[in-house]
GROMACS .gro file of N, CA and C in nm:
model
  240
    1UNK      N    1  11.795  11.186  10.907
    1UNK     CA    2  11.659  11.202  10.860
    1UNK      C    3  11.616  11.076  10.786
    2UNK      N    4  11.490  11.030  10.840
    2UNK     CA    5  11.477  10.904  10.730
    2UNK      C    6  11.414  10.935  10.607
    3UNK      N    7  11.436  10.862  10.516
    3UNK     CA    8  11.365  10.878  10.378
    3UNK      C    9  11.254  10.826  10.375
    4UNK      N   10  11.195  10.897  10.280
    4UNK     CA   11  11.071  10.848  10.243
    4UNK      C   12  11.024  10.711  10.221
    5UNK      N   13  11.068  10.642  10.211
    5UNK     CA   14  11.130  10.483  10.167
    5UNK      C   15  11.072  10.441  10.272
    6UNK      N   16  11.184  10.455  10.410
    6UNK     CA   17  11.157  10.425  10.525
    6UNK      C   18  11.043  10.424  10.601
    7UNK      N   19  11.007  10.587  10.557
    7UNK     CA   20  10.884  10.595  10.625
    7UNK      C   21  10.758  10.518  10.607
    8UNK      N   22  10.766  10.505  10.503
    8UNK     CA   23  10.646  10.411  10.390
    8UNK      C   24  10.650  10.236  10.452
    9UNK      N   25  10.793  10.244  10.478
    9UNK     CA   26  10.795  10.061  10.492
    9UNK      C   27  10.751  10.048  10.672
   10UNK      N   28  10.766  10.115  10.744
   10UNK     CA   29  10.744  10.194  10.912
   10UNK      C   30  10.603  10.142  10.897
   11UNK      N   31  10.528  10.262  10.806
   11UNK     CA   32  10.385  10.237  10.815
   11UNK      C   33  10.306  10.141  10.801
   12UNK      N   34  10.367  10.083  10.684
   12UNK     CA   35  10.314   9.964  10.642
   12UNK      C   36  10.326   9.862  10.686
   13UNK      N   37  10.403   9.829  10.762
   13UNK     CA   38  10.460   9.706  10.892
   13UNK      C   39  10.322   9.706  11.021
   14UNK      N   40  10.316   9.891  11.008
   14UNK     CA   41  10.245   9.914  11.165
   14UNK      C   42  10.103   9.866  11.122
   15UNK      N   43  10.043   9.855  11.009
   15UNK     CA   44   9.904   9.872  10.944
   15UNK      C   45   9.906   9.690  10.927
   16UNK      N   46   9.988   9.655  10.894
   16UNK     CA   47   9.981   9.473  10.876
   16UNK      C   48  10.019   9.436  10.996
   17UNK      N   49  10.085   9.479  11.111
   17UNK     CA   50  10.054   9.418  11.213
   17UNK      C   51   9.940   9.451  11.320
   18UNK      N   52   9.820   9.550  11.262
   18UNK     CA   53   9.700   9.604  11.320
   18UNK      C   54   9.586   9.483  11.288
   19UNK      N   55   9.614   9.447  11.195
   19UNK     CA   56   9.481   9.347  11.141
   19UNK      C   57   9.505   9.247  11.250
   20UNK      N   58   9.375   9.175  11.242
   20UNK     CA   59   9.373   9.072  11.287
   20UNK      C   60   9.425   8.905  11.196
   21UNK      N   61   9.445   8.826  11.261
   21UNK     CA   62   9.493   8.680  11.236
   21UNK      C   63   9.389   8.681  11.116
   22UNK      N   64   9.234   8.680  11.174
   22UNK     CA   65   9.151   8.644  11.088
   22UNK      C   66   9.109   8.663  10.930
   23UNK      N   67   9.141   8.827  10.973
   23UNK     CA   68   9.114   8.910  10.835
   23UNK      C   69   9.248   8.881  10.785
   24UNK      N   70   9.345   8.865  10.807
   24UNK     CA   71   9.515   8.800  10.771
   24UNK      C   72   9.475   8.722  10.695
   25UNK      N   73   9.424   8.584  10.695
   25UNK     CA   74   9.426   8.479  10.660
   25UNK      C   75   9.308   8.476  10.506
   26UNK      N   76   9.208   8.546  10.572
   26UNK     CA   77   9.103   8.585  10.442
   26UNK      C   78   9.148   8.648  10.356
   27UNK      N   79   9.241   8.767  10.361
   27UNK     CA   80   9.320   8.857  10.279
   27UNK      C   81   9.384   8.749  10.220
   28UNK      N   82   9.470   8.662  10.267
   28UNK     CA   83   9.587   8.581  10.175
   28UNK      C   84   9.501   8.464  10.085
   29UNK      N   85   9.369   8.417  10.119
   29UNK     CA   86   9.321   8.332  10.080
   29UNK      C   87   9.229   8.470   9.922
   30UNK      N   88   9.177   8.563   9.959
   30UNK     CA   89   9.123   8.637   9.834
   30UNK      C   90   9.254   8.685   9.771
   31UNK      N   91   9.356   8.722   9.809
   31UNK     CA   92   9.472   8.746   9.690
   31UNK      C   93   9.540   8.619   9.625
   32UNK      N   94   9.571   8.499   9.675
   32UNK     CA   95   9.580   8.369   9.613
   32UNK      C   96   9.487   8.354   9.518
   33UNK      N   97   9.399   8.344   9.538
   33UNK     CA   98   9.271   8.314   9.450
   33UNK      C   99   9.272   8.379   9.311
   34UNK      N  100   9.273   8.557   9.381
   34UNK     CA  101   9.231   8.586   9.236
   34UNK      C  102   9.354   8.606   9.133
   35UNK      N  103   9.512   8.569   9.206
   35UNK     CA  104   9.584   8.527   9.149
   35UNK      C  105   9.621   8.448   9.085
   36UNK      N  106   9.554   8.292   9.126
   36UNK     CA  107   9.556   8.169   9.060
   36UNK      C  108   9.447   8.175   8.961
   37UNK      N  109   9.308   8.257   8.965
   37UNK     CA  110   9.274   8.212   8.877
   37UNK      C  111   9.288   8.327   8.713
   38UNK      N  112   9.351   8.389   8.749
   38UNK     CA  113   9.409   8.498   8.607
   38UNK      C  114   9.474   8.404   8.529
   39UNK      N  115   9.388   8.488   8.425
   39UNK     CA  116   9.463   8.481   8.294
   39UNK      C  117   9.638   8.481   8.286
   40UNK      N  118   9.645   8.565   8.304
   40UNK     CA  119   9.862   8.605   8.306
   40UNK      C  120   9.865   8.463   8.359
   41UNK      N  121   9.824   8.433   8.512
   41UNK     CA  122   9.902   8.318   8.575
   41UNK      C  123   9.916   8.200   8.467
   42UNK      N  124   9.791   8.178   8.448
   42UNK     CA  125   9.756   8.075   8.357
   42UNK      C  126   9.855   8.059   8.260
   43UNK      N  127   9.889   8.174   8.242
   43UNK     CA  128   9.969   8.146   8.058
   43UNK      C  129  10.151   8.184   8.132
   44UNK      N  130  10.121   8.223   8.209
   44UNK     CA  131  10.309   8.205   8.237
   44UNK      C  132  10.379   8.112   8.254
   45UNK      N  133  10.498   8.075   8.220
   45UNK     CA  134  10.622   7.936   8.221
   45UNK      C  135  10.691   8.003   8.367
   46UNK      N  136  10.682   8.119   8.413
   46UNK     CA  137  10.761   8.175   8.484
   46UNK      C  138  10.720   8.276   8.558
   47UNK      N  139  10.728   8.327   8.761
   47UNK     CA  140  10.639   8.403   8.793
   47UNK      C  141  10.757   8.495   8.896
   48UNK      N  142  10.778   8.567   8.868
   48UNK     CA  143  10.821   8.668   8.993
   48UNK      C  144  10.770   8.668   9.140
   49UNK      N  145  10.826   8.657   9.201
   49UNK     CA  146  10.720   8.663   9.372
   49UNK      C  147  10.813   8.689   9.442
   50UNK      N  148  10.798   8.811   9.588
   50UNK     CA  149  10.887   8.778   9.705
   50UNK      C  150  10.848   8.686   9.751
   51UNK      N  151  10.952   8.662   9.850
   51UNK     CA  152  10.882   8.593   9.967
   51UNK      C  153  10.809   8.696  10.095
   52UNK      N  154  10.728   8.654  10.168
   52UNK     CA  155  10.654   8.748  10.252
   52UNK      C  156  10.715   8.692  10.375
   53UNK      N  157  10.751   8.814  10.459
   53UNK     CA  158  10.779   8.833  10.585
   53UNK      C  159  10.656   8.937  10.656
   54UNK      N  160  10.693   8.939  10.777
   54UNK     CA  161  10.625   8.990  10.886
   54UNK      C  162  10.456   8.974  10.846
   55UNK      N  163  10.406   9.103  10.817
   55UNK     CA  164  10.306   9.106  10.821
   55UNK      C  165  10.225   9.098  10.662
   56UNK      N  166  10.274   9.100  10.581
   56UNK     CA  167  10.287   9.084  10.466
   56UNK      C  168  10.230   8.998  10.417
   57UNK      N  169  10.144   8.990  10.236
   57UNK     CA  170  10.021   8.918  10.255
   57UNK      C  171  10.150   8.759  10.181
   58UNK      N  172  10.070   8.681  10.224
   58UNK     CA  173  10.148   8.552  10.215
   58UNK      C  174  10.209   8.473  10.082
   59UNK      N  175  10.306   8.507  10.059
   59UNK     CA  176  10.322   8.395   9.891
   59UNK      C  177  10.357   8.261   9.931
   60UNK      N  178  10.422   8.233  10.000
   60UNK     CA  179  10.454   8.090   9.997
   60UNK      C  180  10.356   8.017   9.960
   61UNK      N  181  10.212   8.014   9.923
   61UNK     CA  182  10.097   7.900   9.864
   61UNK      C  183  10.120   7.957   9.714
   62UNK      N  184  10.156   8.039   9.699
   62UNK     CA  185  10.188   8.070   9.522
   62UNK      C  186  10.294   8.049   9.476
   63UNK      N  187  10.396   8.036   9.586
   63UNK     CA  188  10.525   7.984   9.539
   63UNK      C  189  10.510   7.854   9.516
   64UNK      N  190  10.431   7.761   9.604
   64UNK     CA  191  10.408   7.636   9.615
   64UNK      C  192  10.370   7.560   9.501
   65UNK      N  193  10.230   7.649   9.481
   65UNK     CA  194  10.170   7.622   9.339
   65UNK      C  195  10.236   7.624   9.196
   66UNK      N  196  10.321   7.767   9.249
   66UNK     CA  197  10.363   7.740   9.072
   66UNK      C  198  10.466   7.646   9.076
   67UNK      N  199  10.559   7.609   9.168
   67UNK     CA  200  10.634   7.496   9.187
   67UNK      C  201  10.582   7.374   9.088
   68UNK      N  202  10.461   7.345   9.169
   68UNK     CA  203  10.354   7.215   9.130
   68UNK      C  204  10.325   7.190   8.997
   69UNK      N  205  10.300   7.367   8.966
   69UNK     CA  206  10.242   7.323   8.810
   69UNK      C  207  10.333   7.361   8.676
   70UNK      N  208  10.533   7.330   8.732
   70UNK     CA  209  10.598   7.339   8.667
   70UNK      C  210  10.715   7.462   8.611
   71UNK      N  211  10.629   7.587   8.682
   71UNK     CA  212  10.660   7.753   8.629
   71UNK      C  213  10.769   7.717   8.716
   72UNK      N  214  10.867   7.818   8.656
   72UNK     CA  215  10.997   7.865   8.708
   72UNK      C  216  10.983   7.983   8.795
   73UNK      N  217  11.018   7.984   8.923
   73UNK     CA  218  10.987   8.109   9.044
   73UNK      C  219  11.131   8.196   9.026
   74UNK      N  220  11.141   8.288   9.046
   74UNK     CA  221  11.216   8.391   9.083
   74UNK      C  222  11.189   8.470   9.203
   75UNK      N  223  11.297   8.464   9.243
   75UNK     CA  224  11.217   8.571   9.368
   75UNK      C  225  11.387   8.691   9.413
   76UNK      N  226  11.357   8.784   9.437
   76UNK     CA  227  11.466   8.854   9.487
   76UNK      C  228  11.573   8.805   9.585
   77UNK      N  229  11.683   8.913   9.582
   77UNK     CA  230  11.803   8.845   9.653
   77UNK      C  231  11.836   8.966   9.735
   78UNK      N  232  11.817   8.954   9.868
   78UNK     CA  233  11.831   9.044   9.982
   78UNK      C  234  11.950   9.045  10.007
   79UNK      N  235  12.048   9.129  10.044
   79UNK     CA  236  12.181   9.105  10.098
   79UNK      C  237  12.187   9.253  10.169
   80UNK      N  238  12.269   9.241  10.265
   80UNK     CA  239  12.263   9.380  10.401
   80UNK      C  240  12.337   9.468  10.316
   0.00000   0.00000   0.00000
């Protein structure tokens, strides 16, 4: 039986790979944004982030950034 877990991550794969490229790209460009320009970001030395796979909205330009402007990234550690 799968868990609930599962089921949730199933759906959510099927729903991010329904969008289009376009609306993809606008989505990652309005969540960057209103990420970079917050307050929290602003004032953190240090930012939590996954990294994004599949369909998933994109961090690597926030990983990038905070790189740039010095913050310390963390990001999770996957192992099977």
């Amino acid at each position: 039986m799968d868990t609930l877990k599962q089921q949730l991550r199933r759906a959510f794969k099927a729903s991010g790979a329904a969008l289009t490229p376009e609306y993809r790209d606008y989505a990652d460009c309005a969540i960057r944004a209103f990420v970079l320009e917050s307050e929290l970001w602003q004032k953190a030395r240090g930012v939590f982030l996954y990294v994004s796979m599949w369909a998933e909205p994109d961090t690597r330009a926030l990983i990038d950034a905070a790189l740039a402007e010095g913050k310390r990234v963390y990001v999770p550690l996957c192992c099977p």
